[in-house]
Amino acid sequence: MSLSVFELFKVGVGPSSSHTVGPMVAAYRFVQELVDQGLLHELDRVQVHLYGSLALTGVGHGTDMAVQMGLEGQQPDRIDVDQIDTRLESIGQSEQLRLGGVRDIPFVRDRDLVFHMNEFLPQHSNGMTCVAMRGNEELLRRSYFSIGGGFVLAEDEFENKAQKLRPLPYDFNSGAELISLCQKHNMTIAELALANERAFRPEKRIYEGLWNIWQVMDACIDRGCAQHGVLPGGLNVKRRAASLFADLKRQLAGEPAQGLAVLDWVSLFALAVNEENAARGKVVTAPTNGAAGVIPAVIAYYMRFVHDDKLHGSAQDAVCTFLLTAGAIGMLFKKNASISAAEVGCQGEIGVACSMAAAGLAAVLGANTLQIENAAEIGMEHNLGLTCDPIGGLVQIPCIERNTMGAVKAINAARLALRGDGSHVVPLDSVIETMRQTGIDMQSKYKETSQGGLAVNEINC
């Protein structure tokens, strides 16, 4: 499995990895192909067709914004989120888009962004087709698929299952293989994942990159705890993290959180991240934007209430162990099932994030390999069948609170696993396969289309 942990943890922009980050990447890739083929200055119009879930919930998920920014040459990890609204307003007023950041072309949103509400491309429910034209002549047409977590495949890559394969010293394609390799070579999951990461980049860059991922997550928590107001989109959802933060500080009055009060802080951390995500802030896909608060909340819980440098070593080493372990578990879901809610429901987002967080937390708490697998298995087993039915197509209700539930479940899963010796009846591989089958059986109205569940049983006024 030639995957890097940095493919699962990516800095991006909210509110959705599959509907915002992915389409921005796809539009950017299309522009780069225009450049490569010498067509950037030959065309006079670009049209983008959105299909399936990208069409049905695209506006609420910021897909229209993402496509326009991608066409302007912006990338999710580099875009200045504070300038997005200014650019969108300029495009709307002038009906001109700066293609690739270098050339103005006519662009009328209602004409050049086409939402095919009742049509799905056969390859994946998150499909989009970009077309470059000169007059009535079609110069280039490319289809892309946002397959979850910000991953994007072009049509030929999807059909050929093309993947840039890189030989790894400890390649694994299942949980059983991962455990066997760890036992055979007397390595922890984090150590094995680190050895594989060295195939992509030097060890120093791995540690720096992982620490930076946590720094972005931590900054997102701090930002979310300081922001007030109403989230965009029309549901009039009030931000709660800042007031909850103030309440918790007053209640504690400088004393350490005890008992169940710690869970209030865990919920706060998750709320802060996902309110930032809903407000189109900078977040880390972990492994998706919709589930971006679970892993940061669990790491923050560990760092602020558990970690002790004298007992557990350096904070940076602990964070890297957590993320490497979580990343290895996330790769199993990515390879053998899905991390896309449009494909398998929210079990593929919150469920996977919960499983990854449980494994990461168990690792830094000193669990052995079998206990870590058990934690990951518990984390997903109790999210099986979780639907994705966002009200109004927005990543707000039930998505924001759902991250708090995922984080608390992850902590409980890790603690349960640590109370045992690692032996358990259901292996992680069986749970991953069950999740995949459940996703196949799940009706499309429960898979990020906003055509079922809470999305249709709560009246939006």
Short mmCIF file of C-alpha atoms in Angstrom, two decimals:
data_model
loop_
_atom_site.label_atom_id
_atom_site.label_comp_id
_atom_site.label_asym_id
_atom_site.label_seq_id
_atom_site.Cartn_x
_atom_site.Cartn_y
_atom_site.Cartn_z
CA MET A 1 0.00 0.00 0.00
CA SER A 2 1.88 3.04 -1.24
CA LEU A 3 0.20 5.62 0.97
CA SER A 4 1.75 8.28 3.16
CA VAL A 5 0.38 9.50 6.46
CA PHE A 6 0.52 13.00 4.97
CA GLU A 7 -2.12 11.95 2.45
CA LEU A 8 -4.53 11.33 5.33
CA PHE A 9 -3.56 14.44 7.29
CA LYS A 10 -3.62 17.44 4.95
CA VAL A 11 -3.97 21.13 5.69
CA GLY A 12 -6.99 22.43 3.84
CA VAL A 13 -10.00 24.71 3.91
CA GLY A 14 -13.50 23.97 5.23
CA PRO A 15 -16.16 22.88 5.17
CA SER A 16 -15.66 19.54 3.37
CA SER A 17 -12.68 17.51 2.21
CA SER A 18 -14.68 15.70 -0.49
CA HIS A 19 -16.85 18.66 -1.55
CA THR A 20 -14.47 21.59 -0.99
CA VAL A 21 -10.85 20.41 -0.88
CA GLY A 22 -11.30 17.75 -3.59
CA PRO A 23 -13.07 19.96 -6.15
CA MET A 24 -10.53 22.75 -5.58
CA VAL A 25 -7.72 20.26 -6.24
CA ALA A 26 -9.53 18.93 -9.32
CA ALA A 27 -10.09 22.41 -10.79
CA TYR A 28 -6.47 23.30 -10.08
CA ARG A 29 -5.32 20.10 -11.82
CA PHE A 30 -7.46 20.95 -14.84
CA VAL A 31 -5.83 24.37 -15.13
CA GLN A 32 -2.38 22.78 -14.88
CA GLU A 33 -3.28 20.43 -17.71
CA LEU A 34 -4.40 23.39 -19.80
CA VAL A 35 -1.01 24.97 -19.16
CA ASP A 36 0.85 21.76 -20.01
CA GLN A 37 -1.02 21.42 -23.31
CA GLY A 38 -0.57 25.07 -24.24
CA LEU A 39 -4.30 25.74 -24.15
CA LEU A 40 -4.52 28.32 -21.38
CA HIS A 41 -4.40 31.26 -23.84
CA GLU A 42 -6.39 29.48 -26.57
CA LEU A 43 -9.70 29.06 -24.75
CA ASP A 44 -12.35 31.68 -24.07
CA ARG A 45 -14.59 29.79 -21.65
CA VAL A 46 -14.46 27.09 -18.98
CA GLN A 47 -17.51 25.21 -17.80
CA VAL A 48 -17.67 22.81 -14.85
CA HIS A 49 -20.38 20.15 -14.49
CA LEU A 50 -21.09 18.77 -11.00
CA TYR A 51 -22.77 15.41 -10.51
CA GLY A 52 -24.32 13.33 -7.76
CA SER A 53 -23.51 14.38 -4.22
CA LEU A 54 -21.35 17.28 -5.45
CA ALA A 55 -24.46 18.71 -7.10
CA LEU A 56 -27.00 17.83 -4.41
CA THR A 57 -25.08 19.28 -1.47
CA GLY A 58 -22.44 21.27 -3.33
CA VAL A 59 -23.64 24.75 -2.45
CA GLY A 60 -23.90 23.96 1.25
CA HIS A 61 -20.47 22.35 1.17
CA GLY A 62 -18.80 25.21 -0.68
CA THR A 63 -18.19 23.26 -3.90
CA ASP A 64 -19.05 26.27 -6.05
CA MET A 65 -16.53 28.37 -4.15
CA ALA A 66 -13.89 25.64 -4.33
CA VAL A 67 -14.20 25.22 -8.09
CA GLN A 68 -13.84 28.94 -8.73
CA MET A 69 -10.81 29.21 -6.44
CA GLY A 70 -9.22 26.15 -8.02
CA LEU A 71 -9.71 27.58 -11.50
CA GLU A 72 -7.98 30.72 -10.28
CA GLY A 73 -4.94 28.63 -9.39
CA GLN A 74 -5.54 28.37 -5.65
CA GLN A 75 -4.68 25.24 -3.65
CA PRO A 76 -6.37 24.18 -0.38
CA ASP A 77 -3.23 24.20 1.74
CA ARG A 78 -2.02 27.59 0.48
CA ILE A 79 -5.14 29.66 -0.01
CA ASP A 80 -5.67 32.73 2.18
CA VAL A 81 -9.10 31.92 3.60
CA ASP A 82 -9.64 35.56 4.57
CA GLN A 83 -9.54 36.59 0.89
CA ILE A 84 -12.03 34.05 -0.46
CA ASP A 85 -15.15 36.17 -0.04
CA THR A 86 -13.47 39.16 -1.68
CA ARG A 87 -12.53 37.12 -4.73
CA LEU A 88 -15.97 35.53 -5.01
CA GLU A 89 -17.62 38.94 -4.85
CA SER A 90 -15.26 40.24 -7.53
CA ILE A 91 -15.96 37.27 -9.81
CA GLY A 92 -19.69 37.68 -9.33
CA GLN A 93 -19.73 41.40 -10.01
CA SER A 94 -17.32 41.45 -12.95
CA GLU A 95 -18.34 38.06 -14.39
CA GLN A 96 -14.62 37.55 -14.96
CA LEU A 97 -12.48 34.76 -13.53
CA ARG A 98 -8.68 34.93 -13.41
CA LEU A 99 -7.83 31.54 -14.89
CA GLY A 100 -4.70 30.10 -13.28
CA GLY A 101 -4.18 33.49 -11.65
CA VAL A 102 -2.83 34.91 -14.91
CA ARG A 103 -5.65 35.43 -17.44
CA ASP A 104 -9.14 36.90 -17.12
CA ILE A 105 -11.92 35.03 -18.92
CA PRO A 106 -15.70 35.42 -18.85
CA PHE A 107 -17.29 33.39 -16.07
CA VAL A 108 -20.96 33.50 -15.12
CA ARG A 109 -21.66 31.28 -12.16
CA ASP A 110 -25.20 30.24 -13.12
CA ARG A 111 -24.06 29.47 -16.66
CA ASP A 112 -20.61 27.99 -16.17
CA LEU A 113 -21.27 25.94 -13.02
CA VAL A 114 -23.83 23.29 -13.95
CA PHE A 115 -25.43 21.25 -11.15
CA HIS A 116 -26.75 17.90 -12.41
CA MET A 117 -29.00 17.12 -9.45
CA ASN A 118 -30.43 13.85 -10.75
CA GLU A 119 -27.37 12.44 -12.48
CA PHE A 120 -24.48 10.43 -11.10
CA LEU A 121 -21.33 9.54 -12.99
CA PRO A 122 -20.91 5.76 -12.89
CA GLN A 123 -17.46 5.73 -11.28
CA HIS A 124 -18.23 7.60 -8.05
CA SER A 125 -20.97 9.70 -6.45
CA ASN A 126 -18.64 12.73 -6.25
CA GLY A 127 -17.95 13.38 -9.91
CA MET A 128 -17.21 16.56 -11.85
CA THR A 129 -16.33 17.31 -15.47
CA CYS A 130 -14.31 20.35 -16.55
CA VAL A 131 -14.61 21.56 -20.14
CA ALA A 132 -12.47 24.18 -21.90
CA MET A 133 -13.95 25.77 -25.04
CA ARG A 134 -13.10 28.21 -27.77
CA GLY A 135 -16.39 29.40 -29.17
CA ASN A 136 -18.35 26.20 -29.81
CA GLU A 137 -15.18 24.11 -30.13
CA GLU A 138 -14.31 21.85 -27.23
CA LEU A 139 -10.58 22.02 -26.55
CA LEU A 140 -10.27 19.78 -23.49
CA ARG A 141 -12.66 17.73 -21.34
CA ARG A 142 -11.61 15.98 -18.15
CA SER A 143 -13.61 14.21 -15.43
CA TYR A 144 -12.42 13.99 -11.85
CA PHE A 145 -13.68 12.15 -8.79
CA SER A 146 -13.36 13.39 -5.23
CA ILE A 147 -13.13 10.08 -3.39
CA GLY A 148 -12.89 11.35 0.18
CA GLY A 149 -10.35 13.04 2.41
CA GLY A 150 -9.32 15.43 -0.36
CA PHE A 151 -8.12 12.57 -2.60
CA VAL A 152 -8.83 13.16 -6.28
CA LEU A 153 -8.62 10.74 -9.19
CA ALA A 154 -8.90 11.69 -12.85
CA GLU A 155 -11.08 9.42 -14.99
CA ASP A 156 -8.16 7.45 -16.42
CA GLU A 157 -6.63 7.04 -12.96
CA PHE A 158 -9.96 5.81 -11.60
CA GLU A 159 -10.49 3.30 -14.39
CA ASN A 160 -6.94 1.97 -14.26
CA LYS A 161 -6.78 2.20 -10.47
CA ALA A 162 -3.51 3.94 -11.21
CA GLN A 163 -1.46 4.78 -8.19
CA LYS A 164 2.08 5.98 -7.88
CA LEU A 165 3.51 2.88 -6.27
CA ARG A 166 6.60 3.25 -4.19
CA PRO A 167 8.32 0.22 -2.67
CA LEU A 168 7.91 0.23 1.11
CA PRO A 169 10.07 -1.75 3.52
CA TYR A 170 7.02 -2.99 5.45
CA ASP A 171 4.11 -2.98 3.02
CA PHE A 172 0.75 -4.05 4.46
CA ASN A 173 -2.74 -4.30 3.05
CA SER A 174 -4.69 -5.57 6.05
CA GLY A 175 -4.75 -5.29 9.80
CA ALA A 176 -3.58 -8.90 10.06
CA GLU A 177 -0.55 -8.11 7.89
CA LEU A 178 0.19 -4.98 9.92
CA ILE A 179 0.14 -6.90 13.21
CA SER A 180 2.18 -9.77 11.78
CA LEU A 181 4.87 -7.40 10.51
CA CYS A 182 5.05 -5.62 13.87
CA GLN A 183 5.41 -8.91 15.71
CA LYS A 184 7.92 -10.35 13.24
CA HIS A 185 10.21 -7.31 13.37
CA ASN A 186 9.54 -6.43 17.03
CA MET A 187 8.24 -2.98 16.09
CA THR A 188 5.36 -0.85 17.25
CA ILE A 189 2.81 0.31 14.69
CA ALA A 190 4.26 3.82 14.89
CA GLU A 191 7.80 2.53 14.30
CA LEU A 192 6.69 0.52 11.29
CA ALA A 193 4.74 3.46 9.88
CA LEU A 194 7.78 5.70 10.38
CA ALA A 195 9.99 3.23 8.50
CA ASN A 196 7.54 3.31 5.59
CA GLU A 197 7.39 7.11 5.67
CA ARG A 198 11.14 7.22 5.13
CA ALA A 199 10.46 5.94 1.61
CA PHE A 200 8.79 9.30 0.91
CA ARG A 201 10.94 11.82 2.81
CA PRO A 202 13.81 12.12 5.33
CA GLU A 203 13.03 11.37 8.96
CA LYS A 204 13.63 14.95 10.05
CA ARG A 205 10.97 16.18 7.61
CA ILE A 206 8.57 13.49 8.82
CA TYR A 207 8.82 14.68 12.42
CA GLU A 208 8.64 18.32 11.39
CA GLY A 209 5.64 17.65 9.17
CA LEU A 210 3.73 15.71 11.81
CA TRP A 211 4.43 18.35 14.45
CA ASN A 212 3.23 21.02 12.02
CA ILE A 213 0.01 19.05 11.48
CA TRP A 214 -0.60 19.15 15.23
CA GLN A 215 0.29 22.84 15.38
CA VAL A 216 -2.34 23.60 12.74
CA MET A 217 -4.88 21.48 14.62
CA ASP A 218 -4.05 23.18 17.92
CA ALA A 219 -4.25 26.64 16.36
CA CYS A 220 -7.65 25.70 14.93
CA ILE A 221 -8.85 24.81 18.43
CA ASP A 222 -7.61 28.14 19.78
CA ARG A 223 -9.23 30.06 16.90
CA GLY A 224 -12.52 28.27 17.36
CA CYS A 225 -12.51 29.04 21.09
CA ALA A 226 -12.21 32.76 20.36
CA GLN A 227 -14.87 33.21 17.66
CA HIS A 228 -18.47 34.28 18.22
CA GLY A 229 -21.44 34.77 15.93
CA VAL A 230 -23.56 32.73 13.54
CA LEU A 231 -22.19 30.19 11.09
CA PRO A 232 -22.77 30.93 7.38
CA GLY A 233 -25.29 29.04 5.29
CA GLY A 234 -28.74 30.08 6.48
CA LEU A 235 -29.42 27.64 9.34
CA ASN A 236 -28.57 30.37 11.87
CA VAL A 237 -26.43 27.97 13.90
CA LYS A 238 -24.74 29.91 16.68
CA ARG A 239 -21.11 29.20 17.46
CA ARG A 240 -20.88 27.66 20.94
CA ALA A 241 -17.20 26.96 21.50
CA ALA A 242 -16.27 30.43 22.76
CA SER A 243 -19.04 30.59 25.37
CA LEU A 244 -18.37 27.01 26.46
CA PHE A 245 -14.68 27.83 26.79
CA ALA A 246 -15.49 30.82 28.98
CA ASP A 247 -17.85 28.74 31.14
CA LEU A 248 -15.30 25.97 31.64
CA LYS A 249 -12.60 28.45 32.62
CA ARG A 250 -14.90 30.06 35.17
CA GLN A 251 -15.98 26.71 36.61
CA LEU A 252 -12.47 25.39 36.99
CA ALA A 253 -11.08 28.62 38.49
CA GLY A 254 -7.57 27.39 37.88
CA GLU A 255 -8.13 23.88 39.24
CA PRO A 256 -7.45 20.81 37.05
CA ALA A 257 -10.51 19.28 35.44
CA GLN A 258 -11.68 16.18 37.25
CA GLY A 259 -14.06 13.32 36.53
CA LEU A 260 -16.53 13.84 33.73
CA ALA A 261 -15.62 17.53 33.52
CA VAL A 262 -12.73 16.44 31.32
CA LEU A 263 -15.27 15.30 28.71
CA ASP A 264 -16.64 18.84 28.55
CA TRP A 265 -13.18 19.96 27.46
CA VAL A 266 -12.99 17.16 24.88
CA SER A 267 -16.33 18.30 23.47
CA LEU A 268 -15.09 21.88 23.46
CA PHE A 269 -12.00 20.98 21.43
CA ALA A 270 -14.09 19.15 18.82
CA LEU A 271 -16.72 21.91 18.66
CA ALA A 272 -14.04 24.55 18.16
CA VAL A 273 -12.47 22.73 15.20
CA ASN A 274 -15.70 21.92 13.44
CA GLU A 275 -17.17 25.36 13.89
CA GLU A 276 -14.02 26.66 12.23
CA ASN A 277 -14.51 24.10 9.49
CA ALA A 278 -18.13 25.16 8.98
CA ALA A 279 -16.97 28.78 8.80
CA ARG A 280 -14.56 27.89 5.98
CA GLY A 281 -11.50 28.15 8.17
CA LYS A 282 -8.16 26.37 7.93
CA VAL A 283 -8.35 22.81 9.24
CA VAL A 284 -6.58 19.48 8.85
CA THR A 285 -8.41 16.68 7.06
CA ALA A 286 -8.23 13.93 9.65
CA PRO A 287 -9.00 11.95 7.58
CA THR A 288 -11.78 14.25 6.28
CA ASN A 289 -13.04 17.76 6.99
CA GLY A 290 -16.43 16.58 8.22
CA ALA A 291 -14.61 14.56 10.89
CA ALA A 292 -11.78 17.06 11.37
CA GLY A 293 -12.46 17.62 15.07
CA VAL A 294 -12.20 14.06 16.39
CA ILE A 295 -8.44 13.50 16.26
CA PRO A 296 -7.45 17.04 17.35
CA ALA A 297 -9.85 16.77 20.31
CA VAL A 298 -8.34 13.47 21.43
CA ILE A 299 -4.77 14.69 21.01
CA ALA A 300 -5.63 17.88 22.92
CA TYR A 301 -7.19 15.74 25.68
CA TYR A 302 -3.99 13.71 25.92
CA MET A 303 -1.64 16.69 25.75
CA ARG A 304 -3.53 18.85 28.26
CA PHE A 305 -4.76 16.29 30.76
CA VAL A 306 -2.55 13.21 30.51
CA HIS A 307 0.91 13.86 29.07
CA ASP A 308 3.85 14.38 31.36
CA ASP A 309 7.30 14.94 29.84
CA LYS A 310 8.99 13.11 32.71
CA LEU A 311 6.77 10.05 32.34
CA HIS A 312 6.00 10.01 28.63
CA GLY A 313 8.94 11.71 26.92
CA SER A 314 8.76 14.75 24.70
CA ALA A 315 5.48 16.17 23.50
CA GLN A 316 6.68 16.04 19.88
CA ASP A 317 7.50 12.33 20.12
CA ALA A 318 4.08 11.63 21.63
CA VAL A 319 2.25 13.54 18.90
CA CYS A 320 4.25 11.78 16.17
CA THR A 321 3.53 8.37 17.73
CA PHE A 322 -0.17 9.23 17.86
CA LEU A 323 -0.38 10.44 14.26
CA LEU A 324 1.76 7.64 12.80
CA THR A 325 -0.36 5.01 14.56
CA ALA A 326 -3.62 6.70 13.60
CA GLY A 327 -2.37 7.09 10.04
CA ALA A 328 -1.57 3.39 9.70
CA ILE A 329 -5.12 2.51 10.80
CA GLY A 330 -6.59 5.13 8.45
CA MET A 331 -4.71 3.58 5.54
CA LEU A 332 -6.49 0.27 6.15
CA PHE A 333 -9.89 1.95 5.84
CA LYS A 334 -8.79 3.95 2.78
CA LYS A 335 -7.47 0.83 1.06
CA ASN A 336 -10.16 -1.69 1.98
CA ALA A 337 -13.33 0.38 2.37
CA SER A 338 -13.76 4.15 2.06
CA ILE A 339 -13.36 7.43 3.92
CA SER A 340 -16.04 9.13 1.82
CA ALA A 341 -19.48 9.79 3.32
CA ALA A 342 -20.86 10.05 -0.21
CA GLU A 343 -19.79 6.45 -0.70
CA VAL A 344 -20.47 4.77 2.66
CA GLY A 345 -22.18 7.32 4.90
CA CYS A 346 -20.72 9.03 7.93
CA GLN A 347 -19.34 5.76 9.26
CA GLY A 348 -16.59 6.40 6.70
CA GLU A 349 -15.80 9.79 8.23
CA ILE A 350 -16.66 10.02 11.94
CA GLY A 351 -16.35 6.24 12.28
CA VAL A 352 -12.91 6.12 10.69
CA ALA A 353 -11.71 9.18 12.62
CA CYS A 354 -12.91 7.58 15.86
CA SER A 355 -11.08 4.36 15.04
CA MET A 356 -7.89 6.21 14.15
CA ALA A 357 -8.06 8.39 17.28
CA ALA A 358 -8.68 5.38 19.52
CA ALA A 359 -5.61 3.64 18.09
CA GLY A 360 -3.45 6.74 18.41
CA LEU A 361 -4.49 7.37 21.99
CA ALA A 362 -3.97 3.74 22.96
CA ALA A 363 -0.46 3.91 21.48
CA VAL A 364 0.63 6.95 23.50
CA LEU A 365 -0.91 5.42 26.63
CA GLY A 366 1.43 2.45 26.27
CA ALA A 367 -0.81 -0.15 24.61
CA ASN A 368 0.70 -3.12 22.82
CA THR A 369 -0.04 -3.86 19.16
CA LEU A 370 -3.03 -6.09 19.84
CA GLN A 371 -4.53 -3.58 22.27
CA ILE A 372 -4.14 -0.84 19.65
CA GLU A 373 -5.92 -3.02 17.08
CA ASN A 374 -8.65 -3.70 19.64
CA ALA A 375 -9.07 0.04 20.29
CA ALA A 376 -9.37 0.73 16.57
CA GLU A 377 -11.88 -2.11 16.19
CA ILE A 378 -14.04 -0.85 19.07
CA GLY A 379 -13.93 2.67 17.67
CA MET A 380 -15.41 1.62 14.34
CA GLU A 381 -17.65 -1.21 15.53
CA HIS A 382 -19.87 1.22 17.38
CA ASN A 383 -20.15 3.61 14.46
CA LEU A 384 -21.29 1.00 11.94
CA GLY A 385 -24.29 2.15 9.92
CA LEU A 386 -23.82 5.83 10.75
CA THR A 387 -25.59 7.83 8.05
CA CYS A 388 -24.66 11.17 6.52
CA ASP A 389 -27.76 13.36 6.34
CA PRO A 390 -26.65 16.98 6.80
CA ILE A 391 -29.47 19.48 7.14
CA GLY A 392 -29.44 21.96 4.27
CA GLY A 393 -26.40 20.24 2.79
CA LEU A 394 -24.27 22.11 5.34
CA VAL A 395 -21.51 20.57 7.45
CA GLN A 396 -23.20 21.81 10.62
CA ILE A 397 -26.13 19.71 11.86
CA PRO A 398 -25.52 16.97 12.95
CA CYS A 399 -21.87 17.13 11.84
CA ILE A 400 -20.43 19.50 14.46
CA GLU A 401 -21.86 17.70 17.50
CA ARG A 402 -21.13 14.35 15.91
CA ASN A 403 -17.42 15.13 16.20
CA THR A 404 -17.79 15.49 19.96
CA MET A 405 -19.41 12.05 20.08
CA GLY A 406 -16.65 10.56 17.96
CA ALA A 407 -13.93 11.98 20.20
CA VAL A 408 -15.54 10.74 23.41
CA LYS A 409 -16.09 7.29 21.88
CA ALA A 410 -12.44 7.17 20.83
CA ILE A 411 -11.27 7.85 24.39
CA ASN A 412 -13.62 5.21 25.74
CA ALA A 413 -12.48 2.70 23.11
CA ALA A 414 -8.82 3.22 24.01
CA ARG A 415 -9.54 2.87 27.73
CA LEU A 416 -11.55 -0.32 27.17
CA ALA A 417 -8.76 -1.82 25.10
CA LEU A 418 -6.14 -0.97 27.70
CA ARG A 419 -8.20 -2.77 30.35
CA GLY A 420 -7.76 -5.98 28.38
CA ASP A 421 -4.76 -7.96 27.18
CA GLY A 422 -5.41 -7.34 23.49
CA SER A 423 -7.38 -10.51 22.80
CA HIS A 424 -10.76 -9.90 21.16
CA VAL A 425 -13.28 -11.86 19.13
CA VAL A 426 -13.78 -9.56 16.14
CA PRO A 427 -10.61 -8.50 14.27
CA LEU A 428 -10.26 -5.02 12.81
CA ASP A 429 -10.28 -6.41 9.26
CA SER A 430 -13.75 -7.88 9.81
CA VAL A 431 -15.09 -4.57 11.05
CA ILE A 432 -13.59 -2.73 8.05
CA GLU A 433 -15.20 -5.22 5.67
CA THR A 434 -18.51 -4.90 7.52
CA MET A 435 -18.30 -1.13 7.19
CA ARG A 436 -17.69 -1.49 3.44
CA GLN A 437 -20.64 -3.85 2.99
CA THR A 438 -22.90 -1.65 5.11
CA GLY A 439 -21.97 1.30 2.93
CA ILE A 440 -22.90 -0.63 -0.20
CA ASP A 441 -26.27 -1.58 1.30
CA MET A 442 -27.01 1.93 2.55
CA GLN A 443 -29.51 3.85 0.42
CA SER A 444 -28.06 6.83 -1.44
CA LYS A 445 -30.37 9.22 0.41
CA TYR A 446 -28.30 8.57 3.53
CA LYS A 447 -24.96 9.18 1.81
CA GLU A 448 -24.35 12.94 1.79
CA THR A 449 -27.19 13.79 -0.57
CA SER A 450 -29.42 15.49 2.04
CA GLN A 451 -32.36 13.50 0.67
CA GLY A 452 -33.08 11.48 3.81
CA GLY A 453 -32.82 11.34 7.59
CA LEU A 454 -32.49 14.59 9.52
CA ALA A 455 -32.14 16.52 6.28
CA VAL A 456 -35.80 15.91 5.39
CA ASN A 457 -37.34 15.52 8.86
CA GLU A 458 -36.27 18.92 10.15
CA ILE A 459 -38.11 21.82 8.48
CA ASN A 460 -35.81 24.65 7.42
CA CYS A 461 -37.51 28.04 7.72
#
